[in-house]
PDB file of C-alpha atoms and ligand atoms in Angstrom:
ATOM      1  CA  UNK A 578     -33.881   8.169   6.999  1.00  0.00           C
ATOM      2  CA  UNK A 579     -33.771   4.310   5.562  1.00  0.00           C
ATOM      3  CA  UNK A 580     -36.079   2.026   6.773  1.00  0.00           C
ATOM      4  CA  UNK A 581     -33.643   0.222   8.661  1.00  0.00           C
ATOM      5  CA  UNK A 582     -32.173   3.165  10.811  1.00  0.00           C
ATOM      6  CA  UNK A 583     -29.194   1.961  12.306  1.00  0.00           C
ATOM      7  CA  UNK A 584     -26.311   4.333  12.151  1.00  0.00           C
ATOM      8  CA  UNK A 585     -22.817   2.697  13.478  1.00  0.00           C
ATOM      9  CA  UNK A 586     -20.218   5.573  14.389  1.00  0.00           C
ATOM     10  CA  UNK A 587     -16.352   4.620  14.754  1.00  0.00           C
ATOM     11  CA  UNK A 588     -14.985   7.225  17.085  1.00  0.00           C
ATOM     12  CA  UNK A 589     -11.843   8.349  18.787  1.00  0.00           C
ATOM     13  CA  UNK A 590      -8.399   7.113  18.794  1.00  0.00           C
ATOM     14  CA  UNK A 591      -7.398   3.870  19.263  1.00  0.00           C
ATOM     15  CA  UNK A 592      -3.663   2.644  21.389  1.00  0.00           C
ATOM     16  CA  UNK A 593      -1.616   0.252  20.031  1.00  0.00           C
ATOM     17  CA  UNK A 594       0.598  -1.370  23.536  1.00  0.00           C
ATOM     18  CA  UNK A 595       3.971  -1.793  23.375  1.00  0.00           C
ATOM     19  CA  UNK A 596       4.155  -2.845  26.883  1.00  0.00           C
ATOM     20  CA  UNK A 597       1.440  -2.785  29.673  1.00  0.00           C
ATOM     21  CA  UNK A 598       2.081   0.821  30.008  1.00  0.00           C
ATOM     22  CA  UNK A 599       3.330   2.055  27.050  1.00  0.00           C
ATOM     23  CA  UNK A 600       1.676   2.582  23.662  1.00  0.00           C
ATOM     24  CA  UNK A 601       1.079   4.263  20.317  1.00  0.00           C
ATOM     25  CA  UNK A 602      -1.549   6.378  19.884  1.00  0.00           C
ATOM     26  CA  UNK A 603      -2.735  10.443  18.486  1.00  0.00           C
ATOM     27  CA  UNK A 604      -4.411  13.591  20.082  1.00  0.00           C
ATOM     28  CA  UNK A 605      -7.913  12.694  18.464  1.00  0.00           C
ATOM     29  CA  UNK A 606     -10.496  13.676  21.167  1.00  0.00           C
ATOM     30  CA  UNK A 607     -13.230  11.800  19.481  1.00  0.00           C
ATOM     31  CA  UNK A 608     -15.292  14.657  19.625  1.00  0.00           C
ATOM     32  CA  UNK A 609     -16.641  15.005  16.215  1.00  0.00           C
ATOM     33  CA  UNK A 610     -17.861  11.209  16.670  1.00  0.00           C
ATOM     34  CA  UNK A 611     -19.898  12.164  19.482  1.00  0.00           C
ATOM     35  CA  UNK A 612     -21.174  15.223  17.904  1.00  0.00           C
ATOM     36  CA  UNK A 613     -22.283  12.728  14.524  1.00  0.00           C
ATOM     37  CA  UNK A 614     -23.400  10.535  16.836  1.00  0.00           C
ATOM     38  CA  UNK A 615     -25.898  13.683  18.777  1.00  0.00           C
ATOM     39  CA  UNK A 616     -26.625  14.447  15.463  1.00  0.00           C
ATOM     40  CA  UNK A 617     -28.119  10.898  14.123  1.00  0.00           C
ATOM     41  CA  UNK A 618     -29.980  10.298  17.475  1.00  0.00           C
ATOM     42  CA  UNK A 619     -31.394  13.633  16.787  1.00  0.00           C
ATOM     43  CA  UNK A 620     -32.775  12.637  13.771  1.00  0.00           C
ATOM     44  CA  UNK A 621     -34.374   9.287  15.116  1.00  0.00           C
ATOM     45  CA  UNK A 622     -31.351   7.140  14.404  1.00  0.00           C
ATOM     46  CA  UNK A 623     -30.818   4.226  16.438  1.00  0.00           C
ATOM     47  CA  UNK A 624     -26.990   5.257  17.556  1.00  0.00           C
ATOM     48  CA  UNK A 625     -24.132   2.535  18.368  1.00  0.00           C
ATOM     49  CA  UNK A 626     -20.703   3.785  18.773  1.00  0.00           C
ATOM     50  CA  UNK A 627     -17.541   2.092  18.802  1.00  0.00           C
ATOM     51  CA  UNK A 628     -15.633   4.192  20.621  1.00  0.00           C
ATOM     52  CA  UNK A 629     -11.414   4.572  21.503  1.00  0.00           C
ATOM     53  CA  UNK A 630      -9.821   5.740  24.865  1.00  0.00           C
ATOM     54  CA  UNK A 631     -11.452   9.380  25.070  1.00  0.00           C
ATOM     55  CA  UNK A 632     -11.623  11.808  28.216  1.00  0.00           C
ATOM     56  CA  UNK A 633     -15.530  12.710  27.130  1.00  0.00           C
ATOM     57  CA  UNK A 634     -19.046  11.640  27.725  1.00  0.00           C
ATOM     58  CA  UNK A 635     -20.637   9.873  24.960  1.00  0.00           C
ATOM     59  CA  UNK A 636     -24.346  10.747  24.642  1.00  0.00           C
ATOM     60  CA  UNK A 637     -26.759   9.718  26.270  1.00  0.00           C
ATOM     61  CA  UNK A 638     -28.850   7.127  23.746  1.00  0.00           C
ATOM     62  CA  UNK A 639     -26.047   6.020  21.741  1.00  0.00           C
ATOM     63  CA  UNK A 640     -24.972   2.392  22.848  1.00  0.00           C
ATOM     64  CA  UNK A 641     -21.483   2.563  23.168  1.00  0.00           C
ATOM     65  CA  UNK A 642     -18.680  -0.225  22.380  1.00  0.00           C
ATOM     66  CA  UNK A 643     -15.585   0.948  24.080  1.00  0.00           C
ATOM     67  CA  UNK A 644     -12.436  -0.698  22.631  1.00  0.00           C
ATOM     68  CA  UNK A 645      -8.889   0.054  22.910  1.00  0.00           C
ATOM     69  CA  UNK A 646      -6.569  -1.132  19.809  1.00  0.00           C
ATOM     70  CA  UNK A 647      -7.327  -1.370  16.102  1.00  0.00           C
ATOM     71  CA  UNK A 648      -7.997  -5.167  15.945  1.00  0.00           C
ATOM     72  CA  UNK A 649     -11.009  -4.404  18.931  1.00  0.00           C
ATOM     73  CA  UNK A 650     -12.594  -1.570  16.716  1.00  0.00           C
ATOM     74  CA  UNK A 651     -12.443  -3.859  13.994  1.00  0.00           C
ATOM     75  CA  UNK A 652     -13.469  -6.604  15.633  1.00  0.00           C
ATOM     76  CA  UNK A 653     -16.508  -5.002  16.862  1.00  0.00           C
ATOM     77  CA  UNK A 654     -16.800  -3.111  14.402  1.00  0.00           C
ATOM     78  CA  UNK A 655     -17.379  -5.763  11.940  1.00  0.00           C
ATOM     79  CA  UNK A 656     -20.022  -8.128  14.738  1.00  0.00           C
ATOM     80  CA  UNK A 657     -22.613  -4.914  13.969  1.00  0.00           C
ATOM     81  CA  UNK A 658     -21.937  -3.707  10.585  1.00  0.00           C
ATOM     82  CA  UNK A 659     -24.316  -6.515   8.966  1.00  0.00           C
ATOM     83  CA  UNK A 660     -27.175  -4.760  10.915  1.00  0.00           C
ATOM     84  CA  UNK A 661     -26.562  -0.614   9.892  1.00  0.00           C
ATOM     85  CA  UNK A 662     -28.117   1.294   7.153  1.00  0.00           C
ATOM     86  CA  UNK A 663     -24.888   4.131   7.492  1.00  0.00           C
ATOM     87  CA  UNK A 664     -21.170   3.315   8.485  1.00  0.00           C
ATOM     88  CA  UNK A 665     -19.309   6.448   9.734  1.00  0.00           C
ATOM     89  CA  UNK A 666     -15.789   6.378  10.175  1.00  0.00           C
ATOM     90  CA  UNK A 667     -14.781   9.167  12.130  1.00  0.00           C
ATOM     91  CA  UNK A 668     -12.172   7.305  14.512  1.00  0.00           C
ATOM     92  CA  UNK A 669      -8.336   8.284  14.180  1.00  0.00           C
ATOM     93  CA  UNK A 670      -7.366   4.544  13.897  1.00  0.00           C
ATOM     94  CA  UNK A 671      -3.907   4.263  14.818  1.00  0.00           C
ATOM     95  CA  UNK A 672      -2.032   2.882  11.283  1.00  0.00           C
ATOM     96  CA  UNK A 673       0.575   0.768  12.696  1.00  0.00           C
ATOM     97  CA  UNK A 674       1.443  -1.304  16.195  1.00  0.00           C
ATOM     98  CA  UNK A 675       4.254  -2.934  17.563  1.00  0.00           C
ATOM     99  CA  UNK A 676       4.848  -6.052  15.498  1.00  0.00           C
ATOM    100  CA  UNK A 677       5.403  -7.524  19.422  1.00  0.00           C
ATOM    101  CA  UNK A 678       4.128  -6.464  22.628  1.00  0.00           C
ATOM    102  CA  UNK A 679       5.781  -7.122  25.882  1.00  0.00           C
ATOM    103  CA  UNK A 680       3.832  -8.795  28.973  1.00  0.00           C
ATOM    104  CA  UNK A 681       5.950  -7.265  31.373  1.00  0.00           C
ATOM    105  CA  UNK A 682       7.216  -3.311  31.997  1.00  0.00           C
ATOM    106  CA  UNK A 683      10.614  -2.479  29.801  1.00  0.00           C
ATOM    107  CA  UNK A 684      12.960  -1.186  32.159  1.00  0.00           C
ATOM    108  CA  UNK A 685      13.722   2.675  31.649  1.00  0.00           C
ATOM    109  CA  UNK A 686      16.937   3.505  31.781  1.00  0.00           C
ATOM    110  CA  UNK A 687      20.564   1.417  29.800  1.00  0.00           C
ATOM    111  CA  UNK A 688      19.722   0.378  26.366  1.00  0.00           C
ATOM    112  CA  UNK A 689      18.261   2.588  23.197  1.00  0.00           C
ATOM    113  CA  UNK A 690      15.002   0.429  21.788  1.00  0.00           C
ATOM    114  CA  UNK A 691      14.568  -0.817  18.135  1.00  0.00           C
ATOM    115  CA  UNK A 692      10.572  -0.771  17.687  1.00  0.00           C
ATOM    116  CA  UNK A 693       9.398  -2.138  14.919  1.00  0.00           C
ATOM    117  CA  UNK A 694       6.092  -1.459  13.608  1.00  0.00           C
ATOM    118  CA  UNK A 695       3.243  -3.603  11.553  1.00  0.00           C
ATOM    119  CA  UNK A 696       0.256  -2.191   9.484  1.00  0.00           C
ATOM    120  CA  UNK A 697      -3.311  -2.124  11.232  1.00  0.00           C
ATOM    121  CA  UNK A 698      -6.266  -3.746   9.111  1.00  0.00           C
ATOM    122  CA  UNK A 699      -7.790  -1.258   7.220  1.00  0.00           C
ATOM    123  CA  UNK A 700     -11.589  -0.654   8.674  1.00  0.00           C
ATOM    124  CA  UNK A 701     -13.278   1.123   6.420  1.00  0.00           C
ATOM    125  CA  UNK A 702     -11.468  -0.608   3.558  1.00  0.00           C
ATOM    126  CA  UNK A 703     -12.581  -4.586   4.832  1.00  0.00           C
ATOM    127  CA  UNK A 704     -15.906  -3.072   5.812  1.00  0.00           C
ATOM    128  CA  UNK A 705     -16.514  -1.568   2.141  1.00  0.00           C
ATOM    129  CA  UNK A 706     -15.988  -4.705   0.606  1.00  0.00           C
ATOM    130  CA  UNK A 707     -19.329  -5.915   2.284  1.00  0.00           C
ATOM    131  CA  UNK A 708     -20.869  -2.858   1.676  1.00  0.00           C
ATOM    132  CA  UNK A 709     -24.301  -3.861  -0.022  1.00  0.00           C
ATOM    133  CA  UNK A 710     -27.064  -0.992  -0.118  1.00  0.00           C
ATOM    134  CA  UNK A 711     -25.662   0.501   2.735  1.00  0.00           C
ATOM    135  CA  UNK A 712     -24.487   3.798   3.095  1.00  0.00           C
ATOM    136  CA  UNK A 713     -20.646   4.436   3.945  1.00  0.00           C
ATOM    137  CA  UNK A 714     -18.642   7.739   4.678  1.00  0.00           C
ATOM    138  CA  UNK A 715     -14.854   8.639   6.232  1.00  0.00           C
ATOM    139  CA  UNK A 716     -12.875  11.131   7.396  1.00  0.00           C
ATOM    140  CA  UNK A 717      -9.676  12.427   5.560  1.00  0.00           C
ATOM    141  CA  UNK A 718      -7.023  14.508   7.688  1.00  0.00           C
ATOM    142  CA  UNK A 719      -4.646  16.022   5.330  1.00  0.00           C
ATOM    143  CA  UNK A 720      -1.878  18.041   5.497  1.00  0.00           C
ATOM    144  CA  UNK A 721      -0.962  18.647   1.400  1.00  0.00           C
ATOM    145  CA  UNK A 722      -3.164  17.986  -1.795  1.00  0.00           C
ATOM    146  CA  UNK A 723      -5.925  17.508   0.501  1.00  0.00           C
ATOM    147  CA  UNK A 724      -8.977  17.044  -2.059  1.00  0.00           C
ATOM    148  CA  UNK A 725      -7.069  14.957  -4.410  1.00  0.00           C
ATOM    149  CA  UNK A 726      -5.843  12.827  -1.505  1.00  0.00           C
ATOM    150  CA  UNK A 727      -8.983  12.152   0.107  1.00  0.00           C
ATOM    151  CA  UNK A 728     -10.313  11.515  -3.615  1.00  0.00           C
ATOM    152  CA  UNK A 729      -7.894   8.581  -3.210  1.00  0.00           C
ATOM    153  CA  UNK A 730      -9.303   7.881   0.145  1.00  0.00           C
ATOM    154  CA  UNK A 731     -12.852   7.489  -0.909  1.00  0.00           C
ATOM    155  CA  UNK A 732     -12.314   4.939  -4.165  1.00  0.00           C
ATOM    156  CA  UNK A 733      -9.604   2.981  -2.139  1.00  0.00           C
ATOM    157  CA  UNK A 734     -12.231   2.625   0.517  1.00  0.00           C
ATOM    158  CA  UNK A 735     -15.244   2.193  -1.493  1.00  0.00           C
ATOM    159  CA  UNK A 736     -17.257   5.250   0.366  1.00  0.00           C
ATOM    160  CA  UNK A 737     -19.753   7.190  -0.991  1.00  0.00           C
ATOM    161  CA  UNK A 738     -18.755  10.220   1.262  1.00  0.00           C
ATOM    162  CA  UNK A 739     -15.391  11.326   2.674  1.00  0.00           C
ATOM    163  CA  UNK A 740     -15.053  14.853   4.761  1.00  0.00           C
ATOM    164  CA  UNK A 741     -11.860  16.374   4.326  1.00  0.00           C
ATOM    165  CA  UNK A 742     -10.211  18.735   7.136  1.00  0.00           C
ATOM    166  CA  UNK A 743      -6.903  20.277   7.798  1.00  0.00           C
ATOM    167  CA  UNK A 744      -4.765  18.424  10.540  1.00  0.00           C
ATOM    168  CA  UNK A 745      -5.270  21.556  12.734  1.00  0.00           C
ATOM    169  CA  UNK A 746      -8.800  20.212  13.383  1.00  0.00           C
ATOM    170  CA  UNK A 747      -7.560  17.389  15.444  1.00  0.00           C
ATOM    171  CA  UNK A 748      -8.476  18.076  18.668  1.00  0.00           C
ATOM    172  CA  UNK A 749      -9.962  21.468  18.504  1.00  0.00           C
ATOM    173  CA  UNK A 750     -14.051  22.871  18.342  1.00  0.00           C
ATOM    174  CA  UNK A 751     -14.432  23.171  14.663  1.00  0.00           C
ATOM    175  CA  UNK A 752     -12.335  23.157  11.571  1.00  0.00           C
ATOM    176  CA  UNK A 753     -12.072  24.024   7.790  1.00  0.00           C
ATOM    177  CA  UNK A 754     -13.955  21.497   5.928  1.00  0.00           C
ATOM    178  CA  UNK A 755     -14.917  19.761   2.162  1.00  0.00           C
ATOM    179  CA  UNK A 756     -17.045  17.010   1.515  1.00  0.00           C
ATOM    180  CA  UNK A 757     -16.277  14.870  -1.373  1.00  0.00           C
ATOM    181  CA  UNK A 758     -18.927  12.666  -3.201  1.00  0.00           C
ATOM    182  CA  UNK A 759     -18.559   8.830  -4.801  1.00  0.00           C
ATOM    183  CA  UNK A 760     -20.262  10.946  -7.811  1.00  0.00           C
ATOM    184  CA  UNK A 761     -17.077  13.257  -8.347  1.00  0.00           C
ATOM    185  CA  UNK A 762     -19.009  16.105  -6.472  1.00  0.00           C
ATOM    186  CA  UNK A 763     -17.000  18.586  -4.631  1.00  0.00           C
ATOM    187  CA  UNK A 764     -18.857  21.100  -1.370  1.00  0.00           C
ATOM    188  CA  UNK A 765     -16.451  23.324   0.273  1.00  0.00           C
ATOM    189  CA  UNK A 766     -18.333  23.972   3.633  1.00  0.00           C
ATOM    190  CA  UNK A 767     -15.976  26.660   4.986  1.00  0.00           C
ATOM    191  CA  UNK A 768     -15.025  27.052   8.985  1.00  0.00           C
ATOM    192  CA  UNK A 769     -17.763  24.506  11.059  1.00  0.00           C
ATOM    193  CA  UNK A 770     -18.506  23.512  14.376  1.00  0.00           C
ATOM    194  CA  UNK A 771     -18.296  19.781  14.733  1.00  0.00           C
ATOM    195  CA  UNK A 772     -21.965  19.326  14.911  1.00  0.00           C
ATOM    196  CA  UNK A 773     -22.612  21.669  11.979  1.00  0.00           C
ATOM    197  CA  UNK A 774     -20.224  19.518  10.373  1.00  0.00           C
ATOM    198  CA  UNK A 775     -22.273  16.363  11.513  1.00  0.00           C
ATOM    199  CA  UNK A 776     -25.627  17.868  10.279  1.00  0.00           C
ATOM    200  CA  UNK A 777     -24.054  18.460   6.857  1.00  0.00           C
ATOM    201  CA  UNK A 778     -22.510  15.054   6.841  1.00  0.00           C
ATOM    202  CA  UNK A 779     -26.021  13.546   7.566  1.00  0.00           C
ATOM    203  CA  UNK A 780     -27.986  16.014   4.926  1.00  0.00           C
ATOM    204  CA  UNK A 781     -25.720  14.593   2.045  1.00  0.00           C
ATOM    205  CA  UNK A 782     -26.307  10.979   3.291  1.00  0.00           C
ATOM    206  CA  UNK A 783     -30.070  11.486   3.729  1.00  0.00           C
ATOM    207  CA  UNK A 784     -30.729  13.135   0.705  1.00  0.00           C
ATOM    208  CA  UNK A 785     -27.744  13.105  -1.567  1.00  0.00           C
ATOM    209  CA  UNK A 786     -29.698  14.685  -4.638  1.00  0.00           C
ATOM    210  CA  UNK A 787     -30.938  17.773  -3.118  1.00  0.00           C
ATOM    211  CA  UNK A 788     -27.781  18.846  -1.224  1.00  0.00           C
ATOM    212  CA  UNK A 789     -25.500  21.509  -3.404  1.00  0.00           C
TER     213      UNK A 789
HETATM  214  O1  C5P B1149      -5.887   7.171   8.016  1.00  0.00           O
HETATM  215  P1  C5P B1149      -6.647   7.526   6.783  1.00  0.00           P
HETATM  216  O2  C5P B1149      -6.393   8.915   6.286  1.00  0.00           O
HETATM  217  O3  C5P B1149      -6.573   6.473   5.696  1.00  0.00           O
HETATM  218  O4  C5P B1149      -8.182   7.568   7.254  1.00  0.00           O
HETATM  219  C1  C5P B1149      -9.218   7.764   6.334  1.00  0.00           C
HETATM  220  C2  C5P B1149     -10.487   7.097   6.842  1.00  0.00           C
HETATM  221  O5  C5P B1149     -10.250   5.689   7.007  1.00  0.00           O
HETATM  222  C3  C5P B1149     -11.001   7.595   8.179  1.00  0.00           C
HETATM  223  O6  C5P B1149     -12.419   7.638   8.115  1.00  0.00           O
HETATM  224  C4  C5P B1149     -10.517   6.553   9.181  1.00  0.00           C
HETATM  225  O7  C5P B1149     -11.411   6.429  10.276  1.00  0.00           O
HETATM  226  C5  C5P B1149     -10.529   5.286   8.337  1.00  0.00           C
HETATM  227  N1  C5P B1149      -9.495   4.295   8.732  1.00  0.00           N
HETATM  228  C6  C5P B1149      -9.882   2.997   9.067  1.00  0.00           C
HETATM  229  N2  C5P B1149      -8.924   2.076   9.411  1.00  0.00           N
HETATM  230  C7  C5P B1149      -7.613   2.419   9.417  1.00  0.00           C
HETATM  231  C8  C5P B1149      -7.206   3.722   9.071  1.00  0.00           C
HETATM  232  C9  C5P B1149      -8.187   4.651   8.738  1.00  0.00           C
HETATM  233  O8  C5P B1149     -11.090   2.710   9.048  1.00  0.00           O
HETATM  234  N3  C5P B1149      -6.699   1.502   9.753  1.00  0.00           N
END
């Protein structure tokens, strides 16, 4: 662990309104950002999570920044990143919102509805532009050429790590993972639990020489 050993974990999903009620989102639980964030507080981290709409308890010990849409975790996101030794992107940030949302309830019912969409900022991609000395790693959930994709992922965002799963990890207890190093080195990890996932995560960013 760094001297300074503040570990900021984006987590969850994030919802994008298109009315009071309505709004875009995905099926990300946030669970593997609660099991990183166990996983750093184990290991003496001080633990603040900025954290989507999720049905779970975060952990105990990890200050937690709930936010709803993209611009919040940004937002947020980038009021605390000055102060962290290690960024972890784990949240399933939603890539587009309505380019308007409506105040008031759209009537069901009579007309079809043209939606049009905008991008989201890019977090991890702002945030690595500041990066410094600090430490930075993402998530990649593919669904074809997953290695060279999240290869992609990892320059385009300036990280030094990137995990790569299969889209049938979203939502579910573990998954079939590889992590990817800023050095062009390449760990399959096979079938994980989320936490085992988290420990591995943390071994390559603690000590990325000794780690094959
Ligand atoms: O969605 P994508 O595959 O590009 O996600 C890769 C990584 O970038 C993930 O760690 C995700 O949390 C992060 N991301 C982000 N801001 C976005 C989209 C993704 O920080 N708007």
């Amino acid at each position: 662990m760094s001297a300074n050993s503040r570990c900021l974990i984006l987590a969850g999903p994030t919802r994008e309104y298109i009315d009071p009620v309505r709004y875009i989102s995905n099926a990300s639980s946030g669970l593997q950002g609660m099991a990183l964030a166990e996983e750093a507080l184990s290991r003496g981290y001080e633990v603040e999570l900025i954290l989507g709409p999720v049905e779970y308890d975060p952990p105990a010990g990890a200050a937690v920044i709930n936010v709803v849409s993209a611009a919040e975790m940004l937002a947020a996101a980038r009021e605390r990143h000055p102060d962290c030794a290690v960024l972890i992107g784990a949240a399933a940030v939603s890539d587009f919102r309505p380019e308007t949302s409506h105040s008031s309830k759209r009537k069901s019912g009579g007309d079809d509805l043209d939606l049009r969409l905008e991008a989201t900022e890019d977090i991890l991609a702002l945030l690595g532009r500041e990066k410094d000395s600090r430490i930075h790693a993402g998530f990649a959930l593919e669904t074809e050429d997953h290695l060279a994709n999240a290869r992609g992922k990892l320059e385009a965002k300036n990280l030094d790590w990137i995990v790569v799963n299969d889209a049938a990890a979203i939502g579910r207890e573990s998954g079939d993972y590889h992590i990817l190093g800023a050095d062009g080195s390449e760990h399959p990890l096979g079938r994980l639990g989320k936490r085992e996932l988290a420990s591995q995560l943390l071994d390559r960013i603690e000590n990325p020489d000794t780690c094959s």
